[in-house]
Amino acid sequence: MTSSRPFNFAPGPATLPEPVLRQVAEEMLDWHGSGMSVMEMSHRGKEFVSIAERAEADLRELLAVPANFRILFMQGGGLGENAIVPMNLSRGGKVDVVITGSWSRKSAAEARRYADVQIAADIGKTGVIPRDWQLRDDAAYLHLCTNETIDGVEFHDLPQSANGVPLVIDISSHMLSRPIDWSRVGLAFGGAQKNVGPAGLTMVFVREDLLGRALDICPSAFNYETVAAHQSMFNTPPTFAIYVAGLVFQWVKGFEYAGLRGLAAIERQNIDKARLLYEALDASSLYENRVDPSCRSRMNVPFFLKNEALNEVFLADAKAAGLLQLKGHKSVGGMRASIYNAMPLAGVQALVSFLKTFEARHG
Amino acid sequence: MTSSRPFNFAPGPATLPEPVLRQVAEEMLDWHGSGMSVMEMSHRGKEFVSIAERAEADLRELLAVPANFRILFMQGGGLGENAIVPMNLSRGGKVDVVITGSWSRKSAAEARRYADVQIAADIGKTGVIPRDWQLRDDAAYLHLCTNETIDGVEFHDLPQSANGVPLVIDISSHMLSRPIDWSRVGLAFGGAQKNVGPAGLTMVFVREDLLGRALDICPSAFNYETVAAHQSMFNTPPTFAIYVAGLVFQWVKGFEYAGLRGLAAIERQNIDKARLLYEALDASSLYENRVDPSCRSRMNVPFFLKNEALNEVFLADAKAAGLLQLKGHKSVGGMRASIYNAMPLAGVQALVSFLKTFEARHG
C-alpha cells in the first residue's frame, strides 16, 4: 500500500500504522456485522468482551508476559500512574527512584505524597546513566523510567533488583518496541499514546504477589487488586482505545522485516532506524545529540542545531518536505524525532536525507 | 440520510449520531488536510488545541455554563470521580448523600474513604425520591446522582442547597439531554459514554471558588486546580474522545425538532420519546415500569415482563427486529431501554410497535 501521508515524528500521541487507521475507518459504522460501531458497544456485551480478550491475549503473547502477571487496561496515563503506583505498592514506606530525565523526576515528586522517597542516583546533565545507586534493602520498590521521552535516554538492560526489592518500570514511550526481561520486573506501566494506540488508555503489568497492598485512600477505580478482580471492567474501560490498541497488536504480530516476524522484526527495524539517524547526526557538523551512546533511546532522538538561529527555518523546511512535528520539548528546546514502531524505515531515510540537504544549504 | 443500522438501546457505551460516525470515518487518515489522524496529533499542537478549544466552547454554549465554572476534560469515569470529588472537595470533613439508586450508593461508599458520610435520604425500593432529607449545615457538599442509569430515576428539578452547602451532581447518564440550573450547582461531573462520546472521557464542571481545597493525597493528575491551571492538559488528555465529543456537540447545536433547534430541540424530543414509551408500558398488561411518574428517567427506562419466563424470547425477538441491547442490568434484571439523545424518535416508535406485537402474541 502506498500513501501520500507525511511522516509524523510527534512524541505522543504519535503516528499509527496506516493499515490500522484504514481498518478503523472501515469498521466505524458496523463492526463485523454487529450493526454497531465499537464506540457504541456495551463493555459487557459479547462483542466488546471478545475484542478486549483478544487484545489482552495478543499483548501477552507479543511481550511474553508470564502467567503470574496480570495485565490491566486502565485510565490516567503515566502522570496518573505516578500516584497510582505508590498508592498501590508503597504501603506508606520507602521508595527509591533513579532519575534519568524529566519523567522519572516527575514520578519521584508525585510519590512523595505517599512514601519516603530517596533519589538513588541522578543523571543530572551528564547524558549518561550513573553507575552507583544508593539503594535501600527495605524499599517497597525501586522506580525507573526505562525510556525518557523528553531526554532521549533509554535503559538497554534492566538491573537486577537488590534483595528482592521489586522493580517498577515506566515503559510508556518504548512499550512494544523490544522484549522485556520480566524476571527482573515487579510492575511495568505505560500510556498507550506512543507505540500502542490513542491517548486515554494505560496498560499496567503487575506481578500477582504485589496485589492487595493498596493504601486505604487508594480510589477503587485505581486499585490494582480491584481492577484485576473485575478483568479491567470495574469501571467502564476506554473501549475504543482498547480496540485500536488491539489492532496495533495484530499489526505488530504480522510485521515482517529482515526475515523476521512480529516483535523481533519490530525491534530489528527500530535498531536500524535509530542507528541510521544517530550516525547521520554524529557525522554532521551542524547537528548534535548529547546523550551517551550507551543509553541513547531507540524511540526518541533529541538533537540540537549548533546554530540555533536556524531552528525556525529548519522546522518550516522540514514541514514543507513532509516531515512533521520535529520540534523538541519546550523544557529542553532544539529538535526531537520520535521514531516509534509505526514510523517506517522510509520515514527515517527521508529525515536523514533532509538533514543532509539542509546542512549542505545552511551548514 | 437513511440507514439500515439497527436501533441500539445500550445503557453506555451507547449509540452515537450516525453523521458523527460518518465524519469520524472520513477524517480518519487526514484531519482537515493536516496529514494526520486526530489520534496521531500532539495534544499541544495547534491542530488538536483548536479541536479541544472548540469542543469546550460548544459545550459551554450548549449548557449555558456560567463564566465562573471551569470545564475540565479528565479520565477515570464516574467511578473514578466517586473518589476524585471527595479528594478535591471534602477537606476530610462531612459529606451528605441522597441515595436514589445504585450509582449514588456507590458514590457514598467510595466517599467514606475520605470523609464523614451521612445518608441524607434513601429511596430504598419505594420507586419515589424521598421528600425529607437529613442535611448538615456544615457539610462540605451534598451529593446527588441526578439520573440513575440502572434504576431509571431522574431528578426533574434540583433542590436549593441549604446554607450555601455546594451541590455536587453526577450527571453521567443525562448530561446534555436537558438544561442545567447552574445557580443551584457547585460541581457536576459525568462520563462521556452515554450522551457525549466514547468511554474514557469524563467532564467536570466546577465552580471556581471550590478549587484549591484538595487533600494532600489527591494525585496531581486528578487535582481539579492542577487540571484547570493546565487547561486539561496536565497529563495527555483522551484526545480522540474529546474530538468525537466535539462532533457530538456540533451535532446537538444543529439538531432540529418540532420547530426548535439545539439543546431545546434535543430536550423536546427526549420528552416525546420518553412519554411515548412510558405510555405504552403503562397501557400494557404484560410490561411494567416500577418508578413513580414524578421521577421517571427520560434516558433510561427499565421495565419488567410480568411473565419473566418470556424474557429470553423477548430479547431474541427484539434482536431479530433490529432492537439491540434491551437486557436490564444484572443487579435488577428485566429489561431496560436507554433512549439517549442519539436514539431517534423512530427508534422508540419501533420499540413501542414491537412491544405491542410481542404482547399480542404472548400476553
XYZ file of C-alpha atoms in Angstrom:
726
model
C 0.000 0.000 0.000
C 1.341 3.416 -0.872
C 0.449 6.556 0.934
C 0.854 10.241 0.396
C 0.682 10.975 4.082
C 3.595 12.958 5.533
C 5.900 11.417 8.135
C 4.849 12.420 11.644
C 7.612 12.468 14.265
C 5.352 13.536 17.154
C 6.405 12.296 20.617
C 2.920 11.146 21.520
C 0.123 10.994 20.687
C 2.065 9.695 17.720
C 1.843 8.176 14.286
C -0.102 4.929 13.971
C 0.170 2.188 11.345
C -1.786 3.251 8.286
C -3.429 -0.185 7.836
C -4.811 0.132 11.366
C -6.299 3.553 10.637
C -7.852 2.225 7.418
C -9.443 -0.701 9.239
C -10.769 1.576 11.989
C -12.368 3.805 9.352
C -13.881 0.849 7.510
C -15.407 -0.660 10.646
C -16.657 2.653 12.064
C -20.373 2.170 11.390
C -20.643 -1.596 11.651
C -18.119 -3.774 13.432
C -18.140 -7.296 11.988
C -21.841 -7.222 11.146
C -22.862 -6.259 14.677
C -24.690 -3.148 13.466
C -22.680 -1.081 15.937
C -19.533 0.993 15.993
C -17.119 -0.264 18.639
C -17.706 3.089 20.374
C -21.363 2.154 20.788
C -20.921 -1.283 22.317
C -21.646 -2.131 25.910
C -18.346 -3.030 27.516
C -20.043 -6.101 28.986
C -21.538 -7.329 25.705
C -20.070 -10.360 23.963
C -18.774 -8.287 21.039
C -16.622 -5.965 23.104
C -15.578 -8.683 25.531
C -14.203 -10.614 22.555
C -12.265 -7.530 21.432
C -10.790 -6.938 24.890
C -9.906 -10.582 25.452
C -8.108 -10.830 22.136
C -6.228 -7.575 22.765
C -5.018 -8.817 26.122
C -4.060 -12.243 24.757
C -2.150 -10.726 21.850
C -0.328 -8.294 24.123
C 0.568 -11.126 26.490
C 1.882 -13.198 23.589
C 3.845 -10.349 21.984
C 5.648 -9.403 25.179
C 5.824 -12.966 26.546
C 4.194 -11.796 29.762
C 4.421 -14.606 32.343
C 1.292 -16.192 33.774
C 1.915 -14.688 37.217
C 1.493 -11.170 35.849
C -1.904 -9.545 35.415
C -2.430 -7.140 32.507
C -4.715 -4.230 33.393
C -6.300 -1.735 30.996
C -6.702 1.479 32.957
C -7.047 5.261 32.630
C -4.983 8.208 33.788
C -1.766 7.907 31.776
C 1.781 7.954 33.070
C 1.176 11.004 35.249
C -1.787 9.278 36.843
C 0.323 6.176 37.459
C 2.927 8.306 39.213
C 0.400 8.458 42.056
C -1.410 5.178 41.448
C 1.758 3.077 41.747
C 2.768 4.361 45.211
C -0.859 4.244 46.387
C -0.860 0.551 45.455
C 2.666 -0.569 46.288
C 4.405 1.736 48.754
C 2.464 0.818 51.917
C 3.478 4.304 53.013
C 7.074 3.101 53.340
C 10.251 3.653 51.334
C 10.545 4.166 47.592
C 13.833 4.529 45.715
C 13.927 6.312 42.351
C 16.706 6.586 39.774
C 16.462 9.916 37.965
C 17.334 9.669 34.290
C 15.312 12.613 32.992
C 12.078 14.554 33.208
C 9.713 11.637 33.638
C 11.482 9.880 36.485
C 11.843 13.274 38.180
C 8.057 13.753 37.997
C 7.489 10.244 39.307
C 9.699 10.890 42.325
C 7.952 14.160 43.127
C 4.490 12.615 42.985
C 5.450 9.553 45.047
C 6.404 11.892 47.908
C 2.685 12.339 48.605
C 2.544 8.730 49.771
C 6.018 7.493 50.653
C 9.525 8.234 51.887
C 11.248 8.804 48.553
C 15.015 8.606 48.089
C 16.826 9.537 44.872
C 19.076 6.526 44.322
C 21.005 8.242 41.509
C 20.579 11.265 39.248
C 21.761 11.662 35.667
C 21.835 15.444 36.017
C 23.137 16.940 32.771
C 25.771 14.265 32.193
C 23.895 12.423 29.450
C 24.922 9.067 30.878
C 23.035 6.862 33.365
C 25.024 6.829 36.634
C 26.560 3.526 37.729
C 26.440 3.926 41.501
C 22.977 3.738 43.039
C 22.145 4.255 46.705
C 19.579 1.526 47.288
C 17.679 0.612 50.431
C 17.086 -3.071 51.091
C 13.777 -2.326 52.770
C 12.358 -0.170 49.985
C 8.852 -1.093 48.833
C 10.109 -0.775 45.262
C 12.718 0.797 43.002
C 11.352 3.035 40.232
C 12.980 3.524 36.816
C 11.748 5.229 33.688
C 13.244 2.868 31.133
C 12.821 5.316 28.258
C 12.864 9.049 28.880
C 10.778 10.566 26.087
C 11.974 14.125 26.561
C 15.648 13.416 27.201
C 16.132 10.514 24.796
C 17.705 8.232 27.409
C 16.941 4.506 27.397
C 17.937 1.571 29.558
C 19.138 -1.161 27.220
C 19.348 -3.650 30.093
C 17.371 -3.860 33.297
C 19.285 -4.022 36.574
C 18.992 -6.956 38.938
C 16.911 -5.830 41.885
C 18.608 -5.877 45.269
C 17.361 -8.270 47.950
C 14.089 -8.869 46.197
C 13.046 -5.211 46.080
C 10.510 -5.113 43.218
C 11.478 -3.095 40.176
C 8.790 -0.730 38.847
C 9.400 0.431 35.286
C 7.691 3.200 33.349
C 7.732 1.862 29.781
C 5.325 4.426 28.313
C 7.484 5.515 25.418
C 9.116 2.247 24.403
C 6.489 -0.337 25.218
C 6.270 -2.974 22.495
C 9.449 -1.725 20.808
C 11.579 -4.549 22.268
C 11.239 -7.554 24.580
C 11.108 -7.144 28.367
C 13.026 -9.319 30.831
C 10.118 -9.983 33.189
C 12.331 -11.911 35.608
C 13.637 -8.536 36.747
C 10.296 -6.720 36.941
C 7.613 -6.349 39.616
C 5.407 -3.898 37.754
C 5.502 -2.121 34.407
C 3.170 0.610 33.218
C 2.734 2.752 30.168
C 0.358 5.092 28.413
C -0.782 3.865 25.011
C -0.212 7.048 23.060
C 3.279 6.363 21.770
C 3.589 2.827 20.431
C 0.179 1.319 21.120
C -2.805 3.485 20.310
C -4.881 6.510 21.258
C -4.280 8.583 24.383
C -6.509 7.705 27.326
C -5.504 4.065 27.737
C -2.893 2.978 30.260
C -1.531 -0.535 30.488
C -0.292 -1.981 33.767
C 1.536 -5.314 34.081
C 1.636 -6.322 37.723
C 3.068 -9.414 39.390
C 0.259 -11.085 41.316
C 2.085 -11.135 44.652
C 2.107 -7.315 44.589
C -1.700 -7.083 44.533
C -3.551 -6.342 47.772
C -1.131 -3.798 49.213
C -3.078 -0.626 48.435
C -3.410 2.225 50.895
C -6.912 2.873 52.234
C -7.006 6.184 50.385
C -6.479 4.498 47.013
C -9.597 5.034 44.868
C -11.323 1.766 43.994
C -11.118 2.598 40.290
C -7.327 2.760 40.587
C -6.795 -0.146 42.994
C -4.924 -2.812 41.029
C -6.483 -5.658 43.006
C -9.994 -4.341 42.340
C -9.287 -3.711 38.662
C -7.723 -7.165 38.277
C -10.639 -8.868 40.030
C -13.010 -7.256 37.508
C -10.915 -8.026 34.385
C -10.336 -4.276 33.894
C -14.092 -3.637 33.881
C -14.631 -2.323 37.389
C -15.333 0.981 35.719
C -16.158 1.369 32.044
C -12.823 0.961 30.273
C -11.746 3.188 27.357
C -13.301 0.718 24.945
C -12.443 2.344 21.641
C -8.814 2.878 22.637
C -8.573 -0.802 23.617
C -9.983 -1.759 20.212
C -7.426 0.369 18.338
C -4.622 -0.944 20.551
C -5.779 -4.466 19.736
C -5.484 -3.747 16.021
C -1.971 -2.409 16.611
C -1.093 -5.629 18.437
C -2.306 -7.626 15.429
C -0.257 -5.388 13.148
C 2.868 -5.992 15.224
C 2.266 -9.744 15.224
C 2.191 -9.765 11.439
C 5.045 -7.298 10.924
C 7.885 -8.597 8.751
C 11.385 -7.179 8.396
C 14.805 -8.604 7.605
C 13.475 -12.132 7.543
C 11.933 -11.722 10.978
C 8.325 -11.507 12.075
C 6.452 -9.917 14.982
C 8.180 -8.198 17.858
C 11.603 -9.423 16.728
C 11.059 -7.754 13.359
C 9.846 -4.552 15.019
C 12.888 -4.466 17.267
C 15.317 -5.081 14.426
C 13.763 -2.265 12.400
C 13.890 0.015 15.439
C 17.599 -0.747 15.838
C 18.231 0.005 12.181
C 16.166 3.193 12.221
C 17.933 4.505 15.312
C 21.401 3.625 14.006
C 20.724 5.379 10.717
C 19.614 8.551 12.437
C 22.300 8.682 15.142
C 25.027 8.015 12.559
C 23.768 10.896 10.459
C 23.727 13.212 13.464
C 27.182 12.150 14.645
C 28.653 12.576 11.155
C 27.324 16.095 10.839
C 28.887 19.338 11.949
C 25.530 21.135 12.220
C 23.557 18.731 14.430
C 24.379 17.106 17.713
C 22.798 14.587 20.074
C 24.099 14.963 23.635
C 23.264 11.538 25.071
C 25.991 8.959 25.695
C 25.869 6.178 23.075
C 25.460 3.610 25.857
C 21.995 4.887 26.692
C 20.656 6.562 23.588
C 16.966 5.934 23.022
C 15.812 3.969 20.006
C 12.484 5.787 20.189
C 13.145 9.452 20.899
C 16.116 11.184 19.324
C 16.602 14.737 20.579
C 19.111 16.839 18.687
C 20.246 20.424 18.501
C 21.322 22.672 15.679
C 24.654 24.167 16.675
C 23.400 27.358 15.074
C 20.091 27.762 16.914
C 19.183 30.760 14.758
C 18.338 28.173 12.099
C 15.695 26.424 14.244
C 12.659 28.097 12.724
C 13.727 27.695 9.124
C 14.675 24.082 9.851
C 11.174 23.329 11.119
C 9.498 25.172 8.260
C 11.616 23.437 5.614
C 11.050 20.063 7.277
C 7.296 20.571 7.236
C 7.455 21.559 3.574
C 9.340 18.309 2.959
C 6.544 16.302 4.624
C 8.368 15.796 7.940
C 6.060 16.862 10.776
C 6.340 17.647 14.498
C 10.127 17.726 14.860
C 10.200 20.491 17.451
C 11.858 19.492 20.742
C 10.116 19.600 24.102
C 9.747 23.139 25.423
C 11.784 22.245 28.540
C 14.907 21.345 26.534
C 14.478 23.130 23.216
C 16.069 22.012 19.967
C 14.599 19.218 17.898
C 13.367 15.726 18.566
C 12.498 12.911 16.199
C 10.279 10.283 17.775
C 10.638 7.156 15.679
C 8.187 4.734 17.249
C 7.206 1.353 15.833
C 4.785 2.846 13.328
C 7.428 5.108 11.794
C 8.647 3.210 8.732
C 12.301 2.987 7.787
C 11.418 5.157 4.805
C 10.440 7.932 7.195
C 13.843 7.911 8.868
C 15.552 7.724 5.491
C 13.585 10.770 4.394
C 14.571 12.589 7.574
C 18.256 11.736 7.151
C 18.140 12.874 3.560
C 16.554 16.131 4.639
C 19.146 16.625 7.395
C 21.949 16.345 4.840
C 20.294 18.620 2.318
C 19.559 21.232 4.952
C 23.111 21.097 6.268
C 24.556 21.426 2.771
C 22.479 24.539 2.281
C 22.936 26.127 5.716
C 25.806 24.365 7.455
C -29.784 10.233 5.284
C -31.206 6.741 5.590
C -29.576 3.911 7.403
C -30.028 0.200 7.742
C -28.360 0.130 11.121
C -30.385 -1.476 13.938
C -31.522 0.587 16.944
C -29.133 0.178 19.861
C -30.626 0.700 23.335
C -27.368 0.064 25.228
C -27.002 1.939 28.537
C -23.482 3.092 27.781
C -21.260 2.999 25.879
C -24.253 3.824 23.758
C -25.476 4.704 20.309
C -23.938 7.779 18.683
C -25.322 10.032 15.941
C -24.697 8.382 12.605
C -23.495 11.611 10.929
C -20.824 11.875 13.622
C -19.617 8.330 12.975
C -19.508 9.012 9.227
C -17.435 12.150 9.729
C -15.045 10.344 12.083
C -14.541 7.627 9.452
C -13.994 10.158 6.670
C -11.421 12.146 8.637
C -9.580 9.092 9.997
C -6.461 9.304 7.834
C -6.243 13.034 7.291
C -7.932 15.578 9.536
C -8.602 18.804 7.603
C -5.546 18.436 5.386
C -3.172 18.075 8.316
C -1.867 14.735 7.059
C -2.664 13.205 10.442
C -5.437 11.300 12.111
C -6.662 13.088 15.233
C -5.314 10.081 17.148
C -1.826 10.923 15.903
C -1.754 14.599 16.847
C 0.308 16.031 19.644
C -2.131 17.317 22.242
C -0.100 20.529 22.355
C -0.086 21.094 18.589
C -2.217 23.832 17.076
C -4.488 21.327 15.317
C -5.566 19.489 18.444
C -5.658 22.630 20.573
C -8.165 24.061 18.082
C -10.276 20.906 18.385
C -10.245 20.976 22.190
C -10.968 24.698 22.422
C -13.931 24.431 20.090
C -15.286 21.397 21.975
C -15.119 23.252 25.260
C -16.664 26.416 23.827
C -19.520 24.488 22.213
C -20.200 22.558 25.415
C -20.184 25.793 27.412
C -22.613 27.372 24.967
C -24.939 24.364 24.793
C -25.294 24.055 28.555
C -25.050 27.807 29.232
C -22.236 27.164 31.685
C -21.531 30.382 33.609
C -18.135 32.074 33.379
C -17.309 31.215 36.990
C -17.329 27.496 36.196
C -14.324 25.710 34.747
C -14.905 22.821 32.333
C -12.349 20.028 32.740
C -11.750 17.089 30.393
C -10.489 14.259 32.563
C -10.167 10.480 32.784
C -11.499 7.848 35.171
C -15.250 7.909 34.581
C -17.983 8.218 37.158
C -16.468 5.591 39.432
C -13.184 7.454 39.390
C -14.985 10.694 40.233
C -16.611 8.998 43.217
C -13.150 9.250 44.799
C -11.845 12.305 42.966
C -14.717 14.530 44.124
C -14.230 13.924 47.869
C -10.441 14.106 47.479
C -10.944 17.576 45.987
C -13.881 18.957 47.933
C -14.427 17.188 51.254
C -11.430 18.574 53.164
C -11.801 15.369 55.161
C -14.996 16.726 56.697
C -18.686 15.948 56.240
C -20.410 14.808 53.076
C -24.164 14.235 52.741
C -25.513 11.891 50.068
C -29.071 11.280 48.898
C -29.446 7.663 47.754
C -31.709 7.294 44.734
C -30.252 4.096 43.298
C -27.135 2.101 42.543
C -24.906 4.966 41.470
C -25.462 7.262 44.436
C -24.997 4.241 46.705
C -21.578 3.601 45.124
C -20.677 7.266 45.466
C -21.481 7.237 49.176
C -19.432 4.101 49.773
C -16.380 5.479 47.991
C -16.562 8.889 49.699
C -16.220 7.129 53.068
C -12.518 6.661 52.288
C -12.063 10.416 52.650
C -14.936 11.906 54.604
C -17.635 11.514 57.248
C -20.509 10.434 55.008
C -24.156 10.672 56.059
C -27.051 9.268 54.046
C -29.450 12.205 53.919
C -32.269 10.096 52.456
C -32.653 6.711 50.773
C -35.136 5.753 48.085
C -34.942 2.078 49.082
C -37.361 0.104 46.938
C -40.106 2.722 47.000
C -39.537 3.978 43.455
C -40.039 7.582 44.569
C -37.409 10.111 45.665
C -37.936 10.799 49.404
C -39.034 14.297 50.423
C -37.411 14.543 53.845
C -33.641 14.892 53.815
C -31.395 14.984 56.869
C -28.924 17.679 55.914
C -25.975 19.057 57.829
C -25.299 22.773 57.538
C -21.577 22.202 57.880
C -21.295 19.544 55.178
C -18.576 20.135 52.589
C -21.127 19.247 49.935
C -24.356 17.397 49.195
C -24.122 14.663 46.556
C -26.945 13.635 44.228
C -26.989 11.359 41.197
C -29.457 13.293 39.087
C -30.129 10.368 36.759
C -29.766 6.808 37.982
C -28.912 4.739 34.898
C -29.694 1.361 36.429
C -32.832 2.314 38.350
C -34.327 4.764 35.859
C -34.827 7.520 38.440
C -34.270 11.158 37.466
C -34.433 14.463 39.302
C -36.564 16.782 37.194
C -35.707 19.748 39.421
C -32.634 20.438 41.501
C -33.098 21.248 45.172
C -31.990 24.542 46.662
C -28.864 23.874 48.683
C -29.094 24.583 52.400
C -26.970 27.358 53.886
C -24.681 27.508 50.925
C -23.656 23.853 51.058
C -22.460 23.163 47.494
C -24.472 20.683 45.482
C -22.449 18.020 43.629
C -24.381 16.284 40.875
C -23.476 13.156 38.930
C -24.969 13.851 35.505
C -23.256 10.977 33.656
C -26.335 9.480 32.100
C -28.362 12.568 31.263
C -25.714 15.159 30.507
C -26.689 17.272 27.510
C -30.236 15.860 27.464
C -31.706 18.989 29.132
C -30.587 22.329 30.558
C -28.956 22.583 33.985
C -29.825 25.223 36.587
C -26.255 26.190 37.448
C -27.395 28.587 40.169
C -28.015 25.505 42.311
C -24.819 23.641 41.469
C -21.278 23.647 42.867
C -19.898 20.828 40.738
C -21.243 18.499 38.080
C -19.477 15.516 36.564
C -20.213 12.861 34.015
C -18.632 10.170 31.900
C -18.984 10.730 28.169
C -20.153 7.277 27.191
C -23.887 7.853 27.302
C -24.827 11.109 25.609
C -21.488 12.589 24.606
C -18.994 10.207 23.056
C -16.591 7.320 23.621
C -15.841 5.859 27.036
C -12.678 7.151 28.660
C -13.562 10.851 28.782
C -15.006 12.449 31.908
C -16.279 16.010 32.044
C -16.185 18.043 35.221
C -17.851 21.430 35.652
C -16.539 23.071 38.799
C -17.306 26.460 40.333
C -14.031 28.335 40.672
C -14.389 29.036 44.379
C -14.299 25.268 45.005
C -10.828 24.894 43.501
C -7.826 24.681 45.794
C -9.376 22.501 48.521
C -7.769 19.174 47.582
C -6.386 16.793 50.174
C -2.606 16.265 50.100
C -3.134 12.676 48.992
C -5.031 13.757 45.855
C -2.986 12.742 42.781
C -1.869 15.749 40.736
C -3.488 14.284 37.618
C -6.845 14.316 39.421
C -6.490 17.610 41.285
C -9.079 19.961 39.795
C -6.980 23.039 40.463
C -3.969 21.497 38.696
C -6.047 20.269 35.782
C -7.760 23.648 35.451
C -4.451 25.531 35.573
C -3.228 23.413 32.641
C -6.401 23.714 30.516
C -6.993 19.952 30.962
C -3.541 19.189 29.566
C -1.603 18.491 32.753
C -1.494 14.911 31.553
C -2.174 13.862 27.971
C -5.958 14.084 27.637
C -8.009 11.418 25.819
C -7.631 13.368 22.591
C -9.665 11.216 20.233
C -12.579 11.006 22.671
C -12.553 14.806 23.005
C -12.643 15.099 19.215
C -15.646 12.765 18.913
C -17.391 14.558 21.778
C -16.789 17.841 19.952
C -18.500 16.485 16.858
C -21.441 15.394 19.029
C -21.642 18.923 20.457
C -21.796 20.305 16.919
C -24.492 17.764 16.067
C -26.558 18.852 19.083
C -26.147 22.516 18.181
C -27.583 21.853 14.727
C -30.317 19.437 15.839
C -33.819 20.447 14.781
C -37.119 19.126 16.088
C -40.624 20.495 16.480
C -39.554 23.905 15.252
C -36.784 24.071 17.824
C -33.023 23.905 17.436
C -30.104 22.778 19.588
C -30.482 21.660 23.171
C -34.119 22.800 23.298
C -34.884 20.543 20.335
C -32.992 17.644 21.900
C -34.890 18.070 25.166
C -38.262 18.254 23.457
C -37.546 15.078 21.505
C -36.379 13.370 24.687
C -39.647 14.323 26.401
C -41.660 12.967 23.481
C -39.625 9.753 23.254
C -39.996 9.074 26.971
C -43.714 9.834 27.021
C -44.327 7.503 24.072
C -42.506 4.646 25.754
C -43.898 5.095 29.283
C -47.460 5.394 27.917
C -47.035 2.143 26.034
C -45.701 0.391 29.136
C -48.446 1.773 31.375
C -51.160 0.789 28.900
C -49.940 -2.785 28.711
C -50.813 -5.735 30.909
C -47.570 -7.555 30.127
C -44.958 -4.862 30.907
C -44.466 -2.661 33.919
C -42.186 0.187 34.968
C -41.929 0.493 38.763
C -40.733 4.082 39.118
C -43.068 6.825 40.315
C -44.106 9.089 37.411
C -42.721 12.084 39.312
C -39.161 10.850 38.899
C -39.100 8.619 35.877
C -35.979 8.999 33.789
C -36.181 10.365 30.278
C -32.991 8.488 29.433
C -33.178 5.016 30.976
C -36.480 3.147 31.042
C -36.286 -0.112 32.995
C -39.263 -2.422 32.648
C -40.234 -5.943 33.555
C -42.272 -8.611 31.830
C -44.875 -9.792 34.326
C -44.234 -13.265 32.946
C -40.478 -13.468 33.360
C -40.375 -16.829 31.581
C -40.739 -14.771 28.395
C -37.529 -12.771 28.968
C -35.277 -14.797 26.673
C -37.702 -14.999 23.795
C -38.435 -11.274 24.195
C -34.739 -10.416 23.813
C -34.267 -12.800 20.888
C -37.326 -11.489 19.038
C -36.275 -7.892 19.722
C -32.836 -8.524 18.270
C -34.383 -10.149 15.215
C -36.481 -6.990 14.852
C -33.339 -4.817 14.889
C -33.719 -3.670 18.511
C -30.430 -4.298 20.342
C -29.177 -4.393 23.934
C -32.510 -4.280 25.787
C -31.444 -6.540 28.644
C -31.696 -4.944 32.088
C -28.758 -4.509 34.438
C -27.766 -7.771 36.100
C -28.433 -6.286 39.550
C -32.122 -5.632 38.847
C -32.982 -7.983 35.983
C -35.764 -7.409 33.487
C -35.349 -5.058 30.568
C -34.075 -1.544 30.060
C -34.338 0.766 27.076
C -31.777 3.547 27.156
C -33.032 6.289 24.873
C -30.258 8.840 24.879
C -30.039 11.889 22.629
C -28.758 9.883 19.670
C -31.723 7.483 19.734
C -34.112 8.851 17.121
C -37.851 9.058 17.687
C -38.141 6.354 15.009
C -36.183 4.009 17.276
C -38.647 4.443 20.129
C -41.568 4.099 17.716
C -40.076 0.831 16.501
C -39.659 -0.368 20.074
C -43.247 0.536 21.004
C -44.522 -1.221 17.916
C -42.500 -4.303 18.841
C -43.793 -4.217 22.443
C -47.383 -4.286 21.204
C -46.782 -7.031 18.663
C -44.954 -9.172 21.214
C -47.700 -8.673 23.792
C -50.402 -9.573 21.280
C -48.544 -12.790 20.559
C -47.568 -13.751 24.115
C -49.628 -11.614 26.541
